Short mmCIF file of N, CA, C and O in Angstrom, two decimals:
data_model
loop_
_atom_site.label_atom_id
_atom_site.label_comp_id
_atom_site.label_asym_id
_atom_site.label_seq_id
_atom_site.Cartn_x
_atom_site.Cartn_y
_atom_site.Cartn_z
N MET P 1 24.70 16.09 15.92
CA MET P 1 25.93 16.20 15.19
C MET P 1 26.18 15.00 14.29
O MET P 1 26.62 15.15 13.15
N ILE P 2 25.90 13.83 14.78
CA ILE P 2 26.05 12.62 13.96
C ILE P 2 25.11 12.69 12.79
O ILE P 2 25.49 12.37 11.65
N LEU P 3 23.90 13.09 13.02
CA LEU P 3 22.90 13.19 11.93
C LEU P 3 23.35 14.18 10.87
O LEU P 3 23.21 13.90 9.66
N ALA P 4 23.91 15.29 11.30
CA ALA P 4 24.47 16.26 10.29
C ALA P 4 25.57 15.71 9.49
O ALA P 4 25.67 15.89 8.27
N ASN P 5 26.45 14.87 10.13
CA ASN P 5 27.50 14.25 9.43
C ASN P 5 27.02 13.25 8.42
O ASN P 5 27.51 13.14 7.29
N ILE P 6 26.04 12.47 8.78
CA ILE P 6 25.41 11.49 7.87
C ILE P 6 24.79 12.20 6.70
O ILE P 6 24.91 11.87 5.54
N SER P 7 24.07 13.30 7.02
CA SER P 7 23.46 14.07 5.97
C SER P 7 24.51 14.63 4.98
O SER P 7 24.31 14.58 3.75
N ASN P 8 25.62 15.07 5.49
CA ASN P 8 26.69 15.57 4.63
C ASN P 8 27.24 14.48 3.78
O ASN P 8 27.59 14.70 2.60
N LEU P 9 27.39 13.26 4.32
CA LEU P 9 27.88 12.12 3.52
C LEU P 9 26.93 11.80 2.38
O LEU P 9 27.38 11.56 1.27
N PHE P 10 25.65 11.83 2.65
CA PHE P 10 24.68 11.63 1.53
C PHE P 10 24.82 12.75 0.50
O PHE P 10 24.79 12.46 -0.71
N GLU P 11 24.98 13.99 0.91
CA GLU P 11 25.11 15.09 -0.02
C GLU P 11 26.31 14.88 -0.89
O GLU P 11 26.24 15.04 -2.13
N VAL P 12 27.41 14.53 -0.33
CA VAL P 12 28.68 14.30 -1.09
C VAL P 12 28.47 13.16 -2.11
O VAL P 12 28.79 13.30 -3.25
N GLN P 13 27.88 12.09 -1.65
CA GLN P 13 27.70 10.93 -2.53
C GLN P 13 26.69 11.21 -3.65
O GLN P 13 26.84 10.75 -4.74
N LEU P 14 25.66 11.98 -3.34
CA LEU P 14 24.73 12.36 -4.35
C LEU P 14 25.31 13.36 -5.36
O LEU P 14 24.96 13.27 -6.57
N GLN P 15 26.20 14.23 -4.91
CA GLN P 15 26.95 15.06 -5.83
C GLN P 15 27.76 14.24 -6.75
O GLN P 15 27.89 14.52 -7.94
N ILE P 16 28.43 13.20 -6.22
CA ILE P 16 29.25 12.29 -7.04
C ILE P 16 28.38 11.58 -8.07
O ILE P 16 28.73 11.49 -9.26
N LEU P 17 27.21 11.14 -7.62
CA LEU P 17 26.27 10.46 -8.56
C LEU P 17 25.92 11.42 -9.71
O LEU P 17 25.94 11.04 -10.86
N GLU P 18 25.54 12.63 -9.34
CA GLU P 18 25.19 13.62 -10.36
C GLU P 18 26.34 13.90 -11.32
O GLU P 18 26.14 13.95 -12.54
N LYS P 19 27.51 14.06 -10.77
CA LYS P 19 28.69 14.26 -11.60
C LYS P 19 28.95 13.12 -12.57
O LYS P 19 29.26 13.29 -13.76
N GLU P 20 28.80 11.94 -12.06
CA GLU P 20 28.99 10.73 -12.90
C GLU P 20 27.98 10.68 -14.03
O GLU P 20 28.33 10.43 -15.20
N ILE P 21 26.74 10.91 -13.73
CA ILE P 21 25.71 10.88 -14.78
C ILE P 21 25.95 12.00 -15.79
O ILE P 21 25.88 11.77 -17.00
N ASN P 22 26.31 13.15 -15.32
CA ASN P 22 26.67 14.27 -16.21
C ASN P 22 27.89 13.99 -17.04
O ASN P 22 28.00 14.51 -18.13
N SER P 23 28.81 13.11 -16.59
CA SER P 23 30.06 12.83 -17.28
C SER P 23 29.83 11.82 -18.44
O SER P 23 30.67 11.68 -19.31
N PHE P 24 28.73 11.10 -18.37
CA PHE P 24 28.45 10.06 -19.39
C PHE P 24 28.21 10.68 -20.74
O PHE P 24 27.49 11.70 -20.84
N ASP P 25 28.76 10.08 -21.74
CA ASP P 25 28.30 10.31 -23.13
C ASP P 25 26.93 9.71 -23.15
O ASP P 25 26.81 8.51 -22.86
N GLU P 26 25.88 10.43 -23.42
CA GLU P 26 24.50 9.97 -23.25
C GLU P 26 24.24 8.66 -24.04
O GLU P 26 23.38 7.84 -23.61
N GLN P 27 24.96 8.41 -25.09
CA GLN P 27 24.71 7.15 -25.85
C GLN P 27 25.09 5.93 -25.03
O GLN P 27 24.59 4.85 -25.31
N PHE P 28 25.90 6.11 -23.98
CA PHE P 28 26.28 4.96 -23.14
C PHE P 28 25.57 4.87 -21.85
O PHE P 28 25.74 3.90 -21.07
N LEU P 29 24.74 5.86 -21.50
CA LEU P 29 24.10 5.85 -20.16
C LEU P 29 23.24 4.63 -19.92
O LEU P 29 23.11 4.23 -18.78
N TRP P 30 22.66 4.04 -20.97
CA TRP P 30 21.79 2.89 -20.78
C TRP P 30 22.37 1.63 -21.39
O TRP P 30 21.71 0.62 -21.52
N THR P 31 23.66 1.67 -21.63
CA THR P 31 24.35 0.49 -22.20
C THR P 31 24.84 -0.43 -21.11
O THR P 31 25.31 0.03 -20.10
N VAL P 32 24.70 -1.70 -21.32
CA VAL P 32 25.19 -2.71 -20.42
C VAL P 32 26.46 -3.35 -21.01
O VAL P 32 26.39 -3.83 -22.15
N ALA P 33 27.53 -3.25 -20.29
CA ALA P 33 28.76 -3.88 -20.78
C ALA P 33 28.72 -5.37 -20.65
O ALA P 33 28.00 -5.90 -19.78
N PRO P 34 29.45 -6.10 -21.45
CA PRO P 34 29.53 -7.60 -21.30
C PRO P 34 29.87 -8.01 -19.83
O PRO P 34 30.82 -7.46 -19.29
N GLY P 35 29.12 -8.92 -19.34
CA GLY P 35 29.39 -9.44 -18.00
C GLY P 35 28.87 -8.57 -16.84
O GLY P 35 29.08 -8.86 -15.72
N ILE P 36 28.20 -7.45 -17.21
CA ILE P 36 27.69 -6.51 -16.20
C ILE P 36 26.19 -6.51 -16.34
O ILE P 36 25.68 -6.42 -17.45
N SER P 37 25.48 -6.49 -15.20
CA SER P 37 24.01 -6.69 -15.25
C SER P 37 23.24 -5.42 -15.49
O SER P 37 22.19 -5.47 -16.10
N ASN P 38 23.72 -4.31 -15.06
CA ASN P 38 22.95 -3.08 -15.09
C ASN P 38 23.65 -1.91 -15.74
O ASN P 38 24.84 -1.78 -15.66
N SER P 39 22.89 -1.04 -16.40
CA SER P 39 23.43 0.18 -16.98
C SER P 39 23.60 1.22 -15.84
O SER P 39 22.98 1.13 -14.78
N ALA P 40 24.36 2.25 -16.10
CA ALA P 40 24.46 3.38 -15.21
C ALA P 40 23.12 4.05 -14.97
O ALA P 40 22.80 4.43 -13.82
N GLY P 41 22.32 4.16 -16.00
CA GLY P 41 20.99 4.74 -15.86
C GLY P 41 20.14 3.95 -14.89
O GLY P 41 19.45 4.55 -14.04
N ASN P 42 20.11 2.64 -15.04
CA ASN P 42 19.36 1.84 -14.12
C ASN P 42 19.89 1.88 -12.69
O ASN P 42 19.10 1.87 -11.74
N LEU P 43 21.21 1.93 -12.55
CA LEU P 43 21.77 2.03 -11.22
C LEU P 43 21.34 3.40 -10.56
O LEU P 43 21.05 3.41 -9.34
N ALA P 44 21.39 4.47 -11.34
CA ALA P 44 20.96 5.74 -10.81
C ALA P 44 19.49 5.69 -10.37
O ALA P 44 19.10 6.21 -9.31
N LEU P 45 18.61 5.12 -11.22
CA LEU P 45 17.20 4.96 -10.83
C LEU P 45 17.04 4.13 -9.54
O LEU P 45 16.21 4.43 -8.66
N HIS P 46 17.86 3.09 -9.46
CA HIS P 46 17.81 2.22 -8.24
C HIS P 46 18.22 3.04 -6.98
O HIS P 46 17.56 2.92 -5.95
N LEU P 47 19.24 3.84 -7.09
CA LEU P 47 19.71 4.59 -5.96
C LEU P 47 18.67 5.64 -5.53
O LEU P 47 18.35 5.79 -4.33
N VAL P 48 18.09 6.34 -6.50
CA VAL P 48 17.06 7.30 -6.18
C VAL P 48 15.81 6.62 -5.57
O VAL P 48 15.29 7.11 -4.54
N GLY P 49 15.44 5.49 -6.12
CA GLY P 49 14.33 4.72 -5.53
C GLY P 49 14.59 4.26 -4.12
O GLY P 49 13.77 4.35 -3.22
N ASN P 50 15.79 3.77 -3.94
CA ASN P 50 16.21 3.24 -2.63
C ASN P 50 16.12 4.34 -1.55
O ASN P 50 15.58 4.16 -0.45
N LEU P 51 16.73 5.47 -1.86
CA LEU P 51 16.79 6.55 -0.87
C LEU P 51 15.43 7.18 -0.60
O LEU P 51 15.12 7.51 0.52
N ASN P 52 14.68 7.34 -1.68
CA ASN P 52 13.32 7.91 -1.51
C ASN P 52 12.39 6.95 -0.76
O ASN P 52 11.44 7.41 -0.11
N THR P 53 12.65 5.64 -0.85
CA THR P 53 11.90 4.68 -0.04
C THR P 53 12.32 4.69 1.42
O THR P 53 11.47 4.96 2.33
N TYR P 54 13.56 4.42 1.67
CA TYR P 54 14.03 4.17 3.04
C TYR P 54 14.25 5.41 3.88
O TYR P 54 14.16 5.39 5.12
N ILE P 55 14.52 6.54 3.23
CA ILE P 55 14.67 7.80 3.94
C ILE P 55 13.38 8.60 3.80
O ILE P 55 12.74 9.01 4.77
N GLY P 56 12.95 8.86 2.52
CA GLY P 56 11.76 9.67 2.29
C GLY P 56 10.52 9.08 2.81
O GLY P 56 9.83 9.68 3.69
N ALA P 57 10.11 7.93 2.34
CA ALA P 57 8.83 7.32 2.69
C ALA P 57 8.81 6.83 4.15
O ALA P 57 7.85 7.11 4.88
N VAL P 58 9.84 6.12 4.54
CA VAL P 58 9.84 5.53 5.88
C VAL P 58 10.07 6.56 6.96
O VAL P 58 9.29 6.67 7.93
N LEU P 59 11.16 7.30 6.90
CA LEU P 59 11.49 8.26 7.90
C LEU P 59 10.80 9.60 7.79
O LEU P 59 10.52 10.26 8.77
N GLY P 60 10.49 9.97 6.53
CA GLY P 60 9.95 11.33 6.30
C GLY P 60 8.47 11.30 5.98
O GLY P 60 7.92 12.37 5.76
N GLN P 61 7.83 10.13 5.80
CA GLN P 61 6.44 10.03 5.43
C GLN P 61 6.12 10.93 4.23
O GLN P 61 5.14 11.69 4.18
N THR P 62 6.99 10.87 3.21
CA THR P 62 6.78 11.71 2.02
C THR P 62 5.71 11.23 1.09
O THR P 62 5.31 11.96 0.17
N GLY P 63 5.28 9.99 1.26
CA GLY P 63 4.31 9.40 0.36
C GLY P 63 4.91 8.75 -0.85
O GLY P 63 4.14 8.25 -1.70
N TYR P 64 6.24 8.73 -0.98
CA TYR P 64 6.87 8.12 -2.12
C TYR P 64 6.48 6.63 -2.16
O TYR P 64 6.49 5.94 -1.16
N VAL P 65 6.13 6.17 -3.37
CA VAL P 65 5.81 4.75 -3.60
C VAL P 65 6.82 4.21 -4.57
O VAL P 65 6.95 4.71 -5.75
N ARG P 66 7.56 3.26 -4.19
CA ARG P 66 8.61 2.64 -4.98
C ARG P 66 8.09 1.61 -5.96
O ARG P 66 7.23 0.81 -5.64
N ASN P 67 8.65 1.67 -7.14
CA ASN P 67 8.39 0.59 -8.11
C ASN P 67 9.83 0.05 -8.50
O ASN P 67 10.45 0.51 -9.43
N ARG P 68 10.30 -0.85 -7.66
CA ARG P 68 11.65 -1.37 -7.80
C ARG P 68 11.88 -2.01 -9.17
O ARG P 68 12.95 -1.91 -9.73
N GLU P 69 10.84 -2.69 -9.69
CA GLU P 69 10.99 -3.27 -11.01
C GLU P 69 11.34 -2.27 -12.13
O GLU P 69 12.18 -2.51 -12.97
N ASP P 70 10.72 -1.11 -12.04
CA ASP P 70 11.01 -0.07 -13.02
C ASP P 70 12.43 0.44 -12.91
O ASP P 70 13.03 0.87 -13.92
N GLU P 71 13.01 0.41 -11.68
CA GLU P 71 14.39 0.84 -11.54
C GLU P 71 15.35 0.08 -12.47
O GLU P 71 16.41 0.62 -12.87
N PHE P 72 15.00 -1.13 -12.74
CA PHE P 72 15.91 -1.96 -13.50
C PHE P 72 15.35 -2.25 -14.91
O PHE P 72 16.09 -2.76 -15.77
N SER P 73 14.11 -1.85 -15.23
CA SER P 73 13.57 -2.12 -16.53
C SER P 73 13.39 -0.91 -17.44
O SER P 73 13.39 -1.04 -18.61
N LEU P 74 13.22 0.28 -16.80
CA LEU P 74 13.09 1.48 -17.60
C LEU P 74 14.43 1.69 -18.39
O LEU P 74 15.50 1.42 -17.88
N LYS P 75 14.31 2.25 -19.57
CA LYS P 75 15.46 2.52 -20.39
C LYS P 75 15.31 3.86 -21.11
O LYS P 75 14.20 4.31 -21.32
N ASN P 76 16.44 4.42 -21.45
CA ASN P 76 16.48 5.57 -22.33
C ASN P 76 15.84 6.82 -21.87
O ASN P 76 15.37 7.64 -22.68
N LEU P 77 15.73 7.00 -20.53
CA LEU P 77 15.32 8.30 -20.00
C LEU P 77 16.44 9.29 -20.33
O LEU P 77 17.67 8.88 -20.21
N PRO P 78 16.16 10.53 -20.59
CA PRO P 78 17.26 11.49 -20.79
C PRO P 78 18.04 11.72 -19.55
O PRO P 78 17.51 11.67 -18.45
N ALA P 79 19.35 11.99 -19.70
CA ALA P 79 20.21 12.26 -18.57
C ALA P 79 19.64 13.39 -17.75
O ALA P 79 19.72 13.35 -16.49
N GLU P 80 19.08 14.40 -18.35
CA GLU P 80 18.48 15.55 -17.68
C GLU P 80 17.41 15.10 -16.70
O GLU P 80 17.29 15.64 -15.63
N GLN P 81 16.63 14.09 -17.06
CA GLN P 81 15.58 13.58 -16.19
C GLN P 81 16.20 12.86 -14.96
O GLN P 81 15.71 13.06 -13.87
N LEU P 82 17.23 12.12 -15.25
CA LEU P 82 17.89 11.45 -14.08
C LEU P 82 18.54 12.48 -13.15
O LEU P 82 18.43 12.33 -11.93
N ILE P 83 19.15 13.53 -13.72
CA ILE P 83 19.74 14.57 -12.86
C ILE P 83 18.67 15.24 -12.04
O ILE P 83 18.88 15.50 -10.85
N SER P 84 17.49 15.50 -12.60
CA SER P 84 16.42 16.10 -11.86
C SER P 84 15.96 15.21 -10.71
O SER P 84 15.74 15.70 -9.60
N MET P 85 15.92 13.92 -10.94
CA MET P 85 15.54 12.99 -9.88
C MET P 85 16.57 12.94 -8.77
O MET P 85 16.25 12.88 -7.55
N ILE P 86 17.88 12.99 -9.16
CA ILE P 86 18.94 13.01 -8.14
C ILE P 86 18.83 14.34 -7.35
O ILE P 86 19.00 14.32 -6.11
N THR P 87 18.61 15.44 -8.03
CA THR P 87 18.47 16.72 -7.35
C THR P 87 17.35 16.72 -6.36
O THR P 87 17.52 17.22 -5.22
N GLU P 88 16.25 16.18 -6.72
CA GLU P 88 15.12 16.13 -5.79
C GLU P 88 15.40 15.23 -4.61
O GLU P 88 15.01 15.54 -3.49
N THR P 89 16.16 14.19 -4.83
CA THR P 89 16.54 13.29 -3.70
C THR P 89 17.54 14.02 -2.80
O THR P 89 17.45 13.94 -1.53
N ARG P 90 18.45 14.84 -3.39
CA ARG P 90 19.40 15.60 -2.55
C ARG P 90 18.65 16.61 -1.70
O ARG P 90 19.08 16.92 -0.57
N LYS P 91 17.54 17.15 -2.17
CA LYS P 91 16.76 18.14 -1.43
C LYS P 91 15.99 17.42 -0.29
O LYS P 91 15.81 17.99 0.79
N MET P 92 15.50 16.21 -0.62
CA MET P 92 14.66 15.51 0.35
C MET P 92 15.37 15.12 1.59
O MET P 92 14.86 15.18 2.73
N ILE P 93 16.62 14.63 1.46
CA ILE P 93 17.31 14.06 2.62
C ILE P 93 17.43 15.06 3.77
O ILE P 93 17.04 14.75 4.93
N PRO P 94 18.00 16.25 3.59
CA PRO P 94 18.11 17.19 4.71
C PRO P 94 16.78 17.61 5.25
O PRO P 94 16.65 17.86 6.45
N GLU P 95 15.74 17.66 4.38
CA GLU P 95 14.42 18.03 4.88
C GLU P 95 13.88 16.93 5.84
O GLU P 95 13.29 17.27 6.88
N VAL P 96 14.10 15.69 5.49
CA VAL P 96 13.68 14.59 6.41
C VAL P 96 14.52 14.62 7.72
O VAL P 96 14.02 14.53 8.81
N PHE P 97 15.83 14.81 7.52
CA PHE P 97 16.73 14.81 8.68
C PHE P 97 16.44 15.90 9.68
O PHE P 97 16.66 15.77 10.87
N GLU P 98 15.84 17.03 9.17
CA GLU P 98 15.47 18.12 10.07
C GLU P 98 14.39 17.71 11.07
O GLU P 98 14.25 18.34 12.09
N ASN P 99 13.66 16.71 10.68
CA ASN P 99 12.51 16.30 11.46
C ASN P 99 12.75 15.02 12.27
O ASN P 99 11.78 14.47 12.82
N ILE P 100 13.93 14.52 12.29
CA ILE P 100 14.23 13.35 13.15
C ILE P 100 15.31 13.77 14.16
O ILE P 100 16.08 14.75 13.91
N SER P 101 15.37 13.09 15.21
CA SER P 101 16.25 13.45 16.32
C SER P 101 17.55 12.57 16.34
O SER P 101 17.54 11.50 15.81
N GLU P 102 18.56 13.12 16.95
CA GLU P 102 19.78 12.35 17.15
C GLU P 102 19.46 11.06 17.96
O GLU P 102 20.00 10.00 17.64
N SER P 103 18.57 11.14 18.91
CA SER P 103 18.29 9.97 19.71
C SER P 103 17.60 8.84 18.88
O SER P 103 17.72 7.70 19.22
N SER P 104 16.90 9.23 17.84
CA SER P 104 16.24 8.25 16.96
C SER P 104 17.27 7.35 16.25
O SER P 104 16.89 6.24 15.84
N LEU P 105 18.50 7.79 16.18
CA LEU P 105 19.52 6.96 15.51
C LEU P 105 19.77 5.67 16.30
O LEU P 105 20.22 4.67 15.73
N GLN P 106 19.53 5.72 17.59
CA GLN P 106 19.74 4.57 18.45
C GLN P 106 18.50 3.63 18.51
O GLN P 106 18.64 2.54 19.03
N GLU P 107 17.43 4.14 17.99
CA GLU P 107 16.19 3.31 17.98
C GLU P 107 16.18 2.36 16.79
O GLU P 107 16.87 2.57 15.79
N ASP P 108 15.33 1.31 16.89
CA ASP P 108 15.19 0.43 15.73
C ASP P 108 14.67 1.20 14.57
O ASP P 108 13.74 1.99 14.70
N TYR P 109 15.21 0.87 13.38
CA TYR P 109 14.68 1.41 12.16
C TYR P 109 13.25 0.93 12.05
O TYR P 109 12.95 -0.27 12.36
N PRO P 110 12.30 1.78 11.66
CA PRO P 110 10.88 1.45 11.72
C PRO P 110 10.41 0.26 10.86
O PRO P 110 9.32 -0.28 11.05
N VAL P 111 11.23 -0.11 9.88
CA VAL P 111 10.83 -1.25 8.98
C VAL P 111 11.88 -2.30 9.08
O VAL P 111 13.06 -2.04 9.13
N LEU P 112 11.43 -3.55 9.10
CA LEU P 112 12.35 -4.65 9.13
C LEU P 112 12.94 -4.86 7.70
O LEU P 112 12.20 -5.07 6.74
N VAL P 113 14.25 -4.74 7.58
CA VAL P 113 14.94 -4.87 6.32
C VAL P 113 15.99 -5.97 6.52
O VAL P 113 16.63 -6.01 7.55
N PHE P 114 16.17 -6.80 5.52
CA PHE P 114 17.12 -7.89 5.57
C PHE P 114 16.78 -8.91 6.72
O PHE P 114 17.69 -9.54 7.25
N GLU P 115 15.55 -8.93 7.10
CA GLU P 115 15.02 -9.90 8.05
C GLU P 115 15.70 -9.82 9.40
O GLU P 115 15.78 -10.82 10.11
N LYS P 116 16.25 -8.64 9.78
CA LYS P 116 16.84 -8.48 11.11
C LYS P 116 16.67 -7.01 11.54
O LYS P 116 16.69 -6.13 10.71
N HIS P 117 16.50 -6.84 12.84
CA HIS P 117 16.43 -5.50 13.38
C HIS P 117 17.74 -4.81 13.38
O HIS P 117 18.78 -5.48 13.60
N GLN P 118 17.71 -3.52 13.09
CA GLN P 118 18.92 -2.68 13.16
C GLN P 118 18.55 -1.29 13.58
O GLN P 118 17.41 -0.89 13.38
N THR P 119 19.47 -0.53 14.13
CA THR P 119 19.16 0.80 14.53
C THR P 119 19.04 1.67 13.28
O THR P 119 19.54 1.37 12.22
N THR P 120 18.35 2.78 13.42
CA THR P 120 18.20 3.75 12.35
C THR P 120 19.54 4.25 11.94
O THR P 120 19.81 4.41 10.73
N GLY P 121 20.44 4.54 12.87
CA GLY P 121 21.77 5.04 12.55
C GLY P 121 22.52 4.06 11.72
O GLY P 121 23.16 4.41 10.72
N TYR P 122 22.51 2.80 12.11
CA TYR P 122 23.19 1.71 11.38
C TYR P 122 22.64 1.65 9.93
O TYR P 122 23.39 1.57 8.97
N PHE P 123 21.29 1.70 9.83
CA PHE P 123 20.71 1.53 8.51
C PHE P 123 20.99 2.74 7.60
O PHE P 123 21.24 2.58 6.39
N LEU P 124 21.03 3.94 8.19
CA LEU P 124 21.40 5.09 7.39
C LEU P 124 22.86 5.01 6.85
O LEU P 124 23.09 5.33 5.69
N LEU P 125 23.71 4.49 7.69
CA LEU P 125 25.10 4.26 7.17
C LEU P 125 25.15 3.19 6.14
O LEU P 125 25.88 3.33 5.13
N HIS P 126 24.35 2.19 6.31
CA HIS P 126 24.25 1.15 5.28
C HIS P 126 23.79 1.79 3.90
O HIS P 126 24.34 1.50 2.87
N LEU P 127 22.77 2.62 3.96
CA LEU P 127 22.26 3.24 2.78
C LEU P 127 23.32 4.11 2.08
O LEU P 127 23.43 4.17 0.89
N CYS P 128 24.09 4.82 2.93
CA CYS P 128 25.15 5.69 2.36
C CYS P 128 26.25 4.85 1.73
O CYS P 128 26.76 5.19 0.64
N LEU P 129 26.60 3.74 2.36
CA LEU P 129 27.60 2.82 1.79
C LEU P 129 27.11 2.15 0.47
O LEU P 129 27.86 1.98 -0.49
N HIS P 130 25.84 1.80 0.47
CA HIS P 130 25.19 1.28 -0.73
C HIS P 130 25.28 2.30 -1.88
O HIS P 130 25.65 1.94 -3.02
N LEU P 131 25.01 3.55 -1.59
CA LEU P 131 25.12 4.61 -2.60
C LEU P 131 26.56 4.74 -3.08
O LEU P 131 26.82 4.83 -4.29
N SER P 132 27.50 4.72 -2.18
CA SER P 132 28.90 4.84 -2.56
C SER P 132 29.36 3.64 -3.41
O SER P 132 30.08 3.83 -4.39
N TYR P 133 28.94 2.45 -3.04
CA TYR P 133 29.27 1.25 -3.79
C TYR P 133 28.81 1.34 -5.28
O TYR P 133 29.58 1.09 -6.16
N HIS P 134 27.56 1.75 -5.44
CA HIS P 134 27.02 1.85 -6.81
C HIS P 134 27.66 3.02 -7.52
O HIS P 134 27.82 2.97 -8.75
N ASN P 135 28.03 4.10 -6.82
CA ASN P 135 28.72 5.17 -7.47
C ASN P 135 30.06 4.67 -8.10
O ASN P 135 30.40 5.05 -9.22
N GLY P 136 30.73 3.82 -7.37
CA GLY P 136 31.94 3.21 -7.92
C GLY P 136 31.69 2.39 -9.12
O GLY P 136 32.46 2.44 -10.10
N GLN P 137 30.66 1.60 -9.09
CA GLN P 137 30.27 0.82 -10.29
C GLN P 137 29.98 1.71 -11.47
O GLN P 137 30.37 1.40 -12.58
N ILE P 138 29.23 2.76 -11.22
CA ILE P 138 28.88 3.68 -12.32
C ILE P 138 30.11 4.33 -12.93
O ILE P 138 30.25 4.43 -14.18
N ASN P 139 31.05 4.74 -12.08
CA ASN P 139 32.30 5.35 -12.55
C ASN P 139 33.06 4.42 -13.43
O ASN P 139 33.57 4.73 -14.53
N TYR P 140 33.22 3.14 -12.91
CA TYR P 140 33.97 2.14 -13.60
C TYR P 140 33.29 1.83 -14.95
O TYR P 140 33.96 1.68 -16.00
N LEU P 141 31.98 1.69 -14.94
CA LEU P 141 31.22 1.35 -16.16
C LEU P 141 31.42 2.49 -17.17
O LEU P 141 31.63 2.15 -18.38
N ARG P 142 31.35 3.70 -16.76
CA ARG P 142 31.57 4.83 -17.71
C ARG P 142 32.92 4.75 -18.35
O ARG P 142 33.08 4.88 -19.58
N ARG P 143 33.93 4.48 -17.55
CA ARG P 143 35.29 4.43 -18.07
C ARG P 143 35.48 3.23 -19.04
O ARG P 143 36.20 3.35 -20.06
N ILE P 144 34.87 2.14 -18.77
CA ILE P 144 34.92 0.99 -19.62
C ILE P 144 34.24 1.26 -20.97
O ILE P 144 34.74 1.04 -22.04
N LEU P 145 33.03 1.84 -20.94
CA LEU P 145 32.24 2.05 -22.13
C LEU P 145 32.81 3.17 -22.99
O LEU P 145 32.69 3.13 -24.23
N GLU P 146 33.41 4.13 -22.37
CA GLU P 146 33.95 5.28 -23.14
C GLU P 146 35.41 5.13 -23.54
O GLU P 146 35.98 6.04 -24.14
N ALA P 147 35.97 4.01 -23.18
CA ALA P 147 37.41 3.78 -23.52
C ALA P 147 37.60 3.60 -25.00
O ALA P 147 36.80 3.12 -25.73
#
């Protein structure tokens, strides 16, 4: 039940991300506002890379290989390509969750992250909060750039 709830939270947050990217005037998707480090496009790439690494590759053995540097250096991909990447990530999460157990949420996450051990459940909640945090940044950035 907890796993289903976490999966639903990821689904909601990824729907929000997709909506935000779709809401952008494409000319602003890769624009960085003064005093802000990343564009919405780069934040979207970062979120997709993050989830495909820590959920897909680690928990689901999907074979995904992350290139974190590209998440912040690639520019000017079409919004349609970002949406496709988000959609694929939305499909991947419930597929991975189907193959893990509720009891695994209490076990140590298989990879040491942030130089300390944490349970898989805790780390999944961290990933969802990270997604939500960046969704807020993307929303605010869109409103600033399109004002």
